[in-house]
Coordinates of C-alpha atoms and ligand atoms in Angstrom, one line a residue:
M1 CA -13.9 11.3 26.3
K2 CA -17.4 10.0 25.9
G3 CA -17.9 13.1 23.8
I4 CA -16.4 11.4 20.8
F5 CA -19.5 9.3 20.3
P6 CA -22.8 10.7 18.8
I7 CA -24.8 8.8 21.4
D8 CA -28.3 9.9 20.2
K9 CA -27.5 8.6 16.7
L10 CA -25.9 5.3 17.9
E11 CA -28.8 4.6 20.1
R12 CA -31.1 4.2 17.1
I13 CA -29.0 1.6 15.4
Q14 CA -29.4 -2.2 15.9
T15 CA -26.5 -3.4 18.0
P16 CA -23.9 -4.8 17.9
F17 CA -22.2 -2.7 15.1
Y18 CA -18.9 -1.1 14.3
Y19 CA -18.5 2.6 14.4
Y20 CA -15.7 4.2 12.5
D21 CA -14.4 7.7 13.2
T22 CA -13.5 8.7 9.7
E23 CA -12.1 12.0 10.9
L24 CA -9.5 10.1 13.0
L25 CA -8.8 7.8 10.0
R26 CA -8.1 10.9 7.8
Q27 CA -5.8 12.4 10.5
T28 CA -3.9 9.1 10.7
L29 CA -3.5 9.0 6.9
R30 CA -2.2 12.6 7.0
A31 CA 0.2 11.8 9.7
I32 CA 1.6 8.9 7.6
N33 CA 1.8 11.0 4.5
D34 CA 3.6 13.8 6.3
E35 CA 6.3 11.5 7.5
V36 CA 6.6 9.6 4.3
Q37 CA 7.1 12.8 2.3
K38 CA 10.3 13.5 4.3
H39 CA 12.0 10.4 3.0
E40 CA 12.8 9.8 -0.7
G41 CA 11.6 6.5 -2.2
F42 CA 9.3 5.6 0.7
C43 CA 6.0 4.1 -0.4
V44 CA 3.2 2.8 1.8
H45 CA 0.7 0.1 1.0
Y46 CA -2.3 -0.5 3.2
A47 CA -2.7 -4.2 4.3
I48 CA -6.3 -4.9 3.2
K49 CA -6.6 -7.8 5.6
A50 CA -6.8 -5.5 8.6
N51 CA -10.2 -4.1 7.5
A52 CA -11.7 -4.3 4.0
N53 CA -14.8 -2.2 4.7
P54 CA -15.4 -0.5 1.3
K55 CA -16.1 2.9 2.9
L56 CA -12.7 2.8 4.7
L57 CA -10.9 1.4 1.6
R58 CA -12.1 4.3 -0.4
I59 CA -10.7 6.9 2.1
I60 CA -7.4 5.1 2.3
Q61 CA -7.1 4.8 -1.5
E62 CA -7.9 8.6 -1.9
A63 CA -5.0 9.3 0.5
G64 CA -2.7 7.7 -2.1
L65 CA -1.7 4.5 -0.3
G66 CA -1.2 1.3 -2.3
A67 CA -2.8 -2.0 -1.4
D68 CA -1.2 -5.1 0.1
C69 CA -3.4 -8.1 -0.6
V70 CA -3.2 -11.7 0.6
S71 CA -6.0 -13.3 -1.5
G72 CA -7.9 -12.9 -4.8
G73 CA -10.9 -11.5 -2.9
E74 CA -8.7 -8.8 -1.5
I75 CA -7.4 -8.0 -5.0
E76 CA -11.0 -7.6 -6.1
A77 CA -11.9 -5.5 -3.1
S78 CA -8.9 -3.1 -3.8
V79 CA -9.7 -2.8 -7.4
R80 CA -13.3 -2.0 -6.6
A81 CA -12.2 0.6 -4.1
G82 CA -10.2 2.3 -6.8
F83 CA -6.6 1.3 -5.9
P84 CA -4.6 1.4 -9.1
S85 CA -3.2 -2.0 -10.0
S86 CA 0.3 -0.5 -10.3
K87 CA 0.1 -0.1 -6.5
I88 CA -1.2 -3.6 -5.6
V89 CA 1.1 -6.2 -4.2
F90 CA 0.0 -9.8 -3.6
A91 CA 1.5 -11.9 -0.8
G92 CA 0.6 -15.2 0.9
V93 CA 2.0 -18.7 1.3
G94 CA -0.7 -20.4 -0.6
K95 CA -1.9 -18.6 -3.7
S96 CA -4.4 -20.5 -5.8
D97 CA -4.1 -20.6 -9.6
W98 CA -7.2 -18.4 -10.0
E99 CA -5.8 -15.8 -7.6
I100 CA -2.5 -15.7 -9.5
N101 CA -4.4 -15.4 -12.8
L102 CA -6.4 -12.5 -11.4
G103 CA -3.2 -10.7 -10.3
L104 CA -1.7 -11.3 -13.8
Q105 CA -4.9 -10.0 -15.5
H106 CA -4.7 -6.8 -13.5
D107 CA -0.9 -6.5 -14.1
I108 CA -0.3 -5.9 -10.4
F109 CA 2.8 -4.3 -9.2
C110 CA 4.3 -7.4 -7.6
F111 CA 3.8 -10.9 -6.4
N112 CA 5.5 -11.6 -3.1
V113 CA 6.7 -15.2 -3.6
E114 CA 7.2 -17.6 -0.8
S115 CA 8.6 -20.8 -2.4
I116 CA 10.1 -22.2 -5.6
P117 CA 7.0 -24.3 -6.4
E118 CA 5.0 -21.2 -6.3
L119 CA 7.5 -19.3 -8.5
E120 CA 7.2 -22.0 -11.1
V121 CA 3.4 -21.9 -11.1
I122 CA 3.5 -18.1 -11.5
N123 CA 6.0 -18.5 -14.4
E124 CA 3.8 -21.1 -16.1
L125 CA 0.5 -19.1 -15.7
A126 CA 2.2 -15.9 -16.8
S127 CA 3.5 -17.6 -19.9
Q128 CA -0.1 -18.8 -20.7
Q129 CA -1.1 -15.1 -20.6
C130 CA 2.0 -14.0 -22.5
K131 CA 3.0 -11.8 -19.5
V132 CA 6.1 -11.3 -17.4
A133 CA 5.1 -11.3 -13.7
R134 CA 7.0 -9.0 -11.4
V135 CA 8.1 -10.9 -8.3
A136 CA 9.7 -10.3 -5.0
F137 CA 11.0 -13.0 -2.7
R138 CA 9.6 -13.1 0.8
L139 CA 12.6 -14.0 3.0
N140 CA 12.3 -15.3 6.5
P141 CA 14.8 -13.1 8.3
N142 CA 14.7 -15.1 11.5
V143 CA 14.1 -12.0 13.5
G144 CA 11.9 -12.3 16.5
A145 CA 9.4 -9.6 17.4
H146 CA 8.4 -8.8 21.0
T147 CA 4.7 -9.5 20.4
H148 CA 2.3 -12.4 21.0
A149 CA 3.6 -15.8 19.9
N150 CA 0.6 -16.3 17.5
I151 CA 1.5 -13.1 15.6
T152 CA 5.2 -13.5 15.0
T153 CA 5.9 -14.4 11.5
G154 CA 9.7 -13.9 10.9
L155 CA 11.2 -16.8 12.9
A156 CA 12.8 -19.8 11.2
E157 CA 10.1 -22.0 12.7
N158 CA 7.2 -20.0 11.1
K159 CA 5.6 -21.2 7.8
F160 CA 6.3 -17.9 6.1
G161 CA 8.9 -17.0 3.5
I162 CA 12.1 -18.5 2.1
A163 CA 15.1 -19.3 4.3
M164 CA 17.9 -16.7 3.9
R165 CA 20.5 -19.4 3.0
D166 CA 18.3 -20.2 -0.1
M167 CA 18.1 -16.6 -1.3
I168 CA 20.9 -16.6 -3.8
P169 CA 20.0 -20.0 -5.4
V170 CA 16.3 -19.1 -5.6
I171 CA 17.1 -15.8 -7.3
E172 CA 19.5 -17.5 -9.7
H173 CA 16.8 -20.1 -10.4
A174 CA 14.2 -17.3 -11.1
R175 CA 16.6 -15.7 -13.6
Q176 CA 16.4 -18.8 -15.7
L177 CA 12.6 -18.4 -16.1
E178 CA 11.3 -16.3 -18.9
N179 CA 8.0 -15.2 -17.5
V180 CA 9.0 -13.8 -14.1
K181 CA 11.2 -10.8 -13.3
V182 CA 12.8 -10.5 -9.9
V183 CA 12.3 -6.9 -8.7
G184 CA 12.4 -7.0 -5.0
L185 CA 12.9 -8.6 -1.6
H186 CA 10.0 -8.8 0.9
F187 CA 10.0 -9.2 4.7
H188 CA 7.3 -9.1 7.4
I189 CA 8.3 -10.0 11.0
G190 CA 5.0 -9.8 12.8
S191 CA 2.3 -7.6 14.1
Q192 CA 1.6 -5.2 17.1
I193 CA 5.2 -4.3 17.4
L194 CA 6.0 -1.2 19.5
D195 CA 9.7 -1.8 20.1
M196 CA 11.6 0.0 17.4
G197 CA 14.5 -2.3 18.2
D198 CA 12.7 -5.1 16.4
F199 CA 12.5 -3.1 13.2
E200 CA 16.1 -2.1 13.7
A201 CA 17.0 -5.8 13.8
L202 CA 15.2 -6.3 10.5
C203 CA 17.1 -3.4 9.0
N204 CA 20.4 -4.9 10.0
R205 CA 19.4 -8.2 8.5
V206 CA 18.4 -6.5 5.2
N207 CA 21.7 -4.7 5.1
D208 CA 23.6 -7.9 5.4
L209 CA 21.5 -9.6 2.7
Q210 CA 22.0 -6.7 0.3
K211 CA 25.7 -7.0 0.7
L212 CA 25.5 -10.7 -0.1
L213 CA 23.4 -9.9 -3.1
E214 CA 25.9 -7.4 -4.3
S215 CA 28.7 -10.0 -4.0
H216 CA 26.7 -12.0 -6.6
R217 CA 26.1 -8.8 -8.7
I218 CA 22.4 -8.8 -8.0
R219 CA 20.5 -5.5 -7.4
V220 CA 16.8 -5.3 -6.8
E221 CA 14.5 -2.4 -7.5
H222 CA 12.8 -2.4 -4.2
I223 CA 12.8 -3.6 -0.6
N224 CA 9.5 -4.3 1.1
V225 CA 9.7 -4.5 4.9
G226 CA 6.1 -5.4 5.5
G227 CA 4.0 -3.9 8.3
G228 CA 3.7 -4.6 12.0
L229 CA 3.7 -1.2 13.7
G230 CA 1.5 -1.5 16.8
V231 CA -1.0 0.8 18.5
E232 CA -1.7 1.7 22.1
Y233 CA -4.6 -0.5 23.0
T234 CA -4.5 0.7 26.6
H235 CA -4.7 4.4 25.7
P236 CA -6.9 4.9 22.6
N237 CA -7.8 8.4 23.8
R238 CA -4.3 9.6 24.8
V239 CA -2.5 8.0 21.8
P240 CA -5.0 7.9 19.0
I241 CA -2.3 8.1 16.3
P242 CA 0.7 5.8 16.3
D243 CA 4.2 7.2 16.4
F244 CA 4.8 7.1 12.6
K245 CA 7.8 9.5 13.0
A246 CA 9.7 7.0 15.1
Y247 CA 8.8 4.2 12.8
F248 CA 9.8 5.7 9.5
D249 CA 12.9 7.4 11.0
T250 CA 14.1 4.0 12.2
Y251 CA 14.1 2.8 8.7
A252 CA 15.5 6.0 7.3
K253 CA 18.5 5.8 9.7
K254 CA 19.1 2.1 9.8
L255 CA 18.3 0.6 6.4
K256 CA 20.9 1.3 3.7
L257 CA 19.0 1.8 0.5
R258 CA 21.0 1.7 -2.7
P259 CA 20.6 4.6 -5.2
E260 CA 17.2 4.4 -7.1
Q261 CA 15.9 1.7 -4.7
T262 CA 12.5 2.3 -3.2
L263 CA 11.4 1.1 0.3
H264 CA 7.9 -0.2 0.6
F265 CA 5.8 -0.6 3.8
E266 CA 2.6 -2.6 4.4
L267 CA 0.8 -1.1 7.3
G268 CA -2.5 -2.5 8.4
R269 CA -3.3 -2.2 12.1
A270 CA -1.6 1.1 12.6
V271 CA -3.8 2.7 9.9
V272 CA -7.2 1.5 11.1
A273 CA -7.2 0.1 14.6
Q274 CA -7.9 3.3 16.6
C275 CA -10.6 4.7 14.4
G276 CA -13.0 1.7 15.0
S277 CA -15.1 0.8 18.0
L278 CA -17.5 -2.1 18.4
I279 CA -20.7 -0.8 19.9
T280 CA -22.7 -3.3 22.0
K281 CA -25.7 -3.1 24.2
T282 CA -25.8 -4.4 27.8
L283 CA -28.5 -7.1 28.0
Y284 CA -28.2 -8.1 31.6
V285 CA -26.1 -7.3 34.6
K286 CA -25.8 -10.6 36.6
K287 CA -24.3 -10.7 40.0
G288 CA -22.6 -14.0 40.7
A289 CA -21.2 -15.3 44.0
V290 CA -17.9 -13.5 43.6
K291 CA -18.2 -11.3 40.5
Q292 CA -20.6 -9.3 38.5
F293 CA -21.0 -9.8 34.8
A294 CA -22.1 -7.3 32.2
I295 CA -23.6 -9.6 29.5
V296 CA -23.6 -7.8 26.2
D297 CA -25.1 -8.5 22.8
A298 CA -21.7 -8.7 21.0
G299 CA -19.7 -11.9 21.0
F300 CA -16.5 -13.3 19.6
T301 CA -18.3 -13.7 16.3
D302 CA -18.1 -9.8 16.1
L303 CA -14.6 -9.3 17.6
I304 CA -12.5 -12.4 18.0
R305 CA -9.2 -10.9 19.1
P306 CA -9.7 -11.3 22.9
A307 CA -10.7 -15.0 22.4
L308 CA -8.0 -15.7 19.8
Y309 CA -5.0 -13.9 21.2
Q310 CA -6.0 -12.8 24.7
A311 CA -6.0 -9.3 23.3
Y312 CA -6.8 -6.3 25.5
H313 CA -9.4 -3.8 24.3
K314 CA -10.3 -0.8 26.4
I315 CA -14.1 -0.8 27.2
E316 CA -16.2 2.2 28.1
N317 CA -19.8 2.6 29.1
I318 CA -20.6 5.6 26.9
M319 CA -24.0 6.3 28.6
S320 CA -23.3 6.2 32.3
N321 CA -21.5 8.7 34.6
E322 CA -22.2 6.7 37.7
P323 CA -19.3 5.7 40.0
M324 CA -17.0 2.9 38.8
E325 CA -17.7 -0.7 39.6
T326 CA -15.9 -3.9 38.6
Y327 CA -17.3 -6.2 35.9
D328 CA -16.4 -9.1 33.6
V329 CA -17.8 -8.2 30.2
V330 CA -19.0 -11.3 28.4
G331 CA -20.9 -12.2 25.2
P332 CA -23.9 -14.5 24.5
I333 CA -22.0 -17.2 22.6
C334 CA -22.0 -20.7 23.9
E335 CA -18.2 -20.9 24.5
S336 CA -16.3 -20.1 27.7
T337 CA -13.8 -18.0 25.7
D338 CA -16.5 -15.5 24.8
V339 CA -15.2 -12.9 27.2
F340 CA -14.1 -9.4 26.2
A341 CA -12.5 -8.5 29.5
K342 CA -12.3 -9.7 33.1
Q343 CA -12.3 -7.6 36.3
I344 CA -12.4 -4.2 34.6
D345 CA -13.8 -1.0 35.9
L346 CA -16.8 0.6 34.2
N347 CA -19.2 3.3 35.2
R348 CA -22.1 1.5 36.9
T349 CA -23.8 -0.3 34.1
Q350 CA -27.4 -1.2 33.6
R351 CA -29.5 -3.0 31.0
G352 CA -29.7 -1.0 27.8
D353 CA -26.4 0.9 28.3
L354 CA -24.2 1.0 25.2
L355 CA -20.6 0.0 25.7
A356 CA -17.8 0.9 23.3
I357 CA -15.1 -1.7 22.8
R358 CA -12.3 0.5 21.6
S359 CA -9.4 0.2 19.1
A360 CA -11.4 -2.4 17.2
G361 CA -10.9 -1.1 13.7
A362 CA -8.2 -3.7 12.8
Y363 CA -8.8 -7.4 12.6
G364 CA -12.4 -6.8 14.0
E365 CA -15.2 -6.5 11.5
I366 CA -13.2 -8.4 8.9
M367 CA -12.8 -11.5 11.1
A368 CA -16.5 -11.7 12.0
S369 CA -18.2 -15.1 11.7
Q370 CA -21.7 -16.4 11.7
Y371 CA -21.2 -19.1 14.4
N372 CA -24.4 -19.7 16.3
C373 CA -26.2 -18.4 13.2
R374 CA -25.5 -14.9 14.2
K375 CA -25.7 -11.9 11.9
L376 CA -22.5 -10.3 10.7
P377 CA -22.0 -6.9 12.3
V378 CA -22.5 -3.8 10.1
G379 CA -19.9 -1.0 10.0
Y380 CA -21.1 2.6 10.0
T381 CA -18.9 5.7 9.5
S382 CA -19.1 8.9 11.4
D383 CA -19.6 10.6 7.9
E384 CA -22.9 8.6 7.5
L385 CA -24.2 9.4 11.0
R386 CA -23.5 13.1 10.9
Ligands
LIG1 C1 -0.6 -8.9 8.0 C2 0.4 -8.4 7.1 C3 0.7 -7.1 7.1 C4 0.1 -6.0 8.0 O1 0.4 -6.3 9.3 P1 0.0 -5.2 10.4 O2 0.5 -5.7 11.7 O3 -1.5 -5.1 10.4 O4 0.6 -3.9 10.0 C5 1.7 -6.7 6.2 N1 2.3 -7.5 5.4 C6 2.0 -8.8 5.3 C7 2.7 -9.7 4.4 C8 1.1 -9.3 6.2 O5 0.8 -10.6 6.2

């Protein structure tokens, strides 16, 4: 599968950099739209935080997805990329006043609210602008997800959302306020979830909560179940597009929508992870006492997932067809955690070879830092390099 990389073009670019296969991104978006069209009232937002590269945002916006933002900067990035404000939702536990004001100025579709103090601030700021803010309450469904502990968000112990037992009092409180309108319920249980049973558990919880709402004669316009669908990091070539059919079918079968209700999704990783690779150059091959190291010019400042969550990324030498040998692939940063992979097989690697660190389109470029005074990596699309 080395054939997917235009090596002659990549060789001329200063490494490290991100390379985005926009054809794969477009296929992925088509796969999402094909499934969504089968279900009435389904509506997908892209979670901007996974990757806010303007070239990708433009393509995602053109495919008709909405935007899920978690900061004022993300609202600005989505507006710049052409997302209509009627398709922008704004979530997050700690929204600043200027961010709320920005959302109000743009008349965004909905604020996903995580506490009563926040609700009151939104009400106050909306009244100053003579507006009525549309809000959904993010509930903490206390549903675990079979994923890394640092990326579960729906457990009672996590900082996110409002406890279920507070749902009715919070909604009743909101109804007393003049400048907010409760239009939805919001959930998000975590990320990199591949077990459909976890989403099923969320559906069951939503069904119970809707019954409880109805017993208080409350009906909301929409349910937002967040994102979290995972990708196959081990097999980016064999499974380049996530199983969107299984994902949407699970919700269609298990979640009991009321008439006229819409169901919103916020997918991040599943949209962009597989289309991106971090391309890095081998600087040195160092043979230690018991191991050999491929020392590359990318570090955790370019892709932090392995250092932050022990994440696995498949790595390929895209220039060598020599027999396989075993390497630790490490970066140049002065931290012991600056390791991309340990004891992996690569075609025999030498100084100058380009390596592709695969499935890096989500939570890659966007999480880059300048630690060690390093330059931020640039992202190139296959469209530009054709
Ligand atoms: C991060 C996040 C998402 C997207 O998560 P993915 O795992 O990338 O799909 C969706 N909704 C909210 C509220 C989030 O915080």
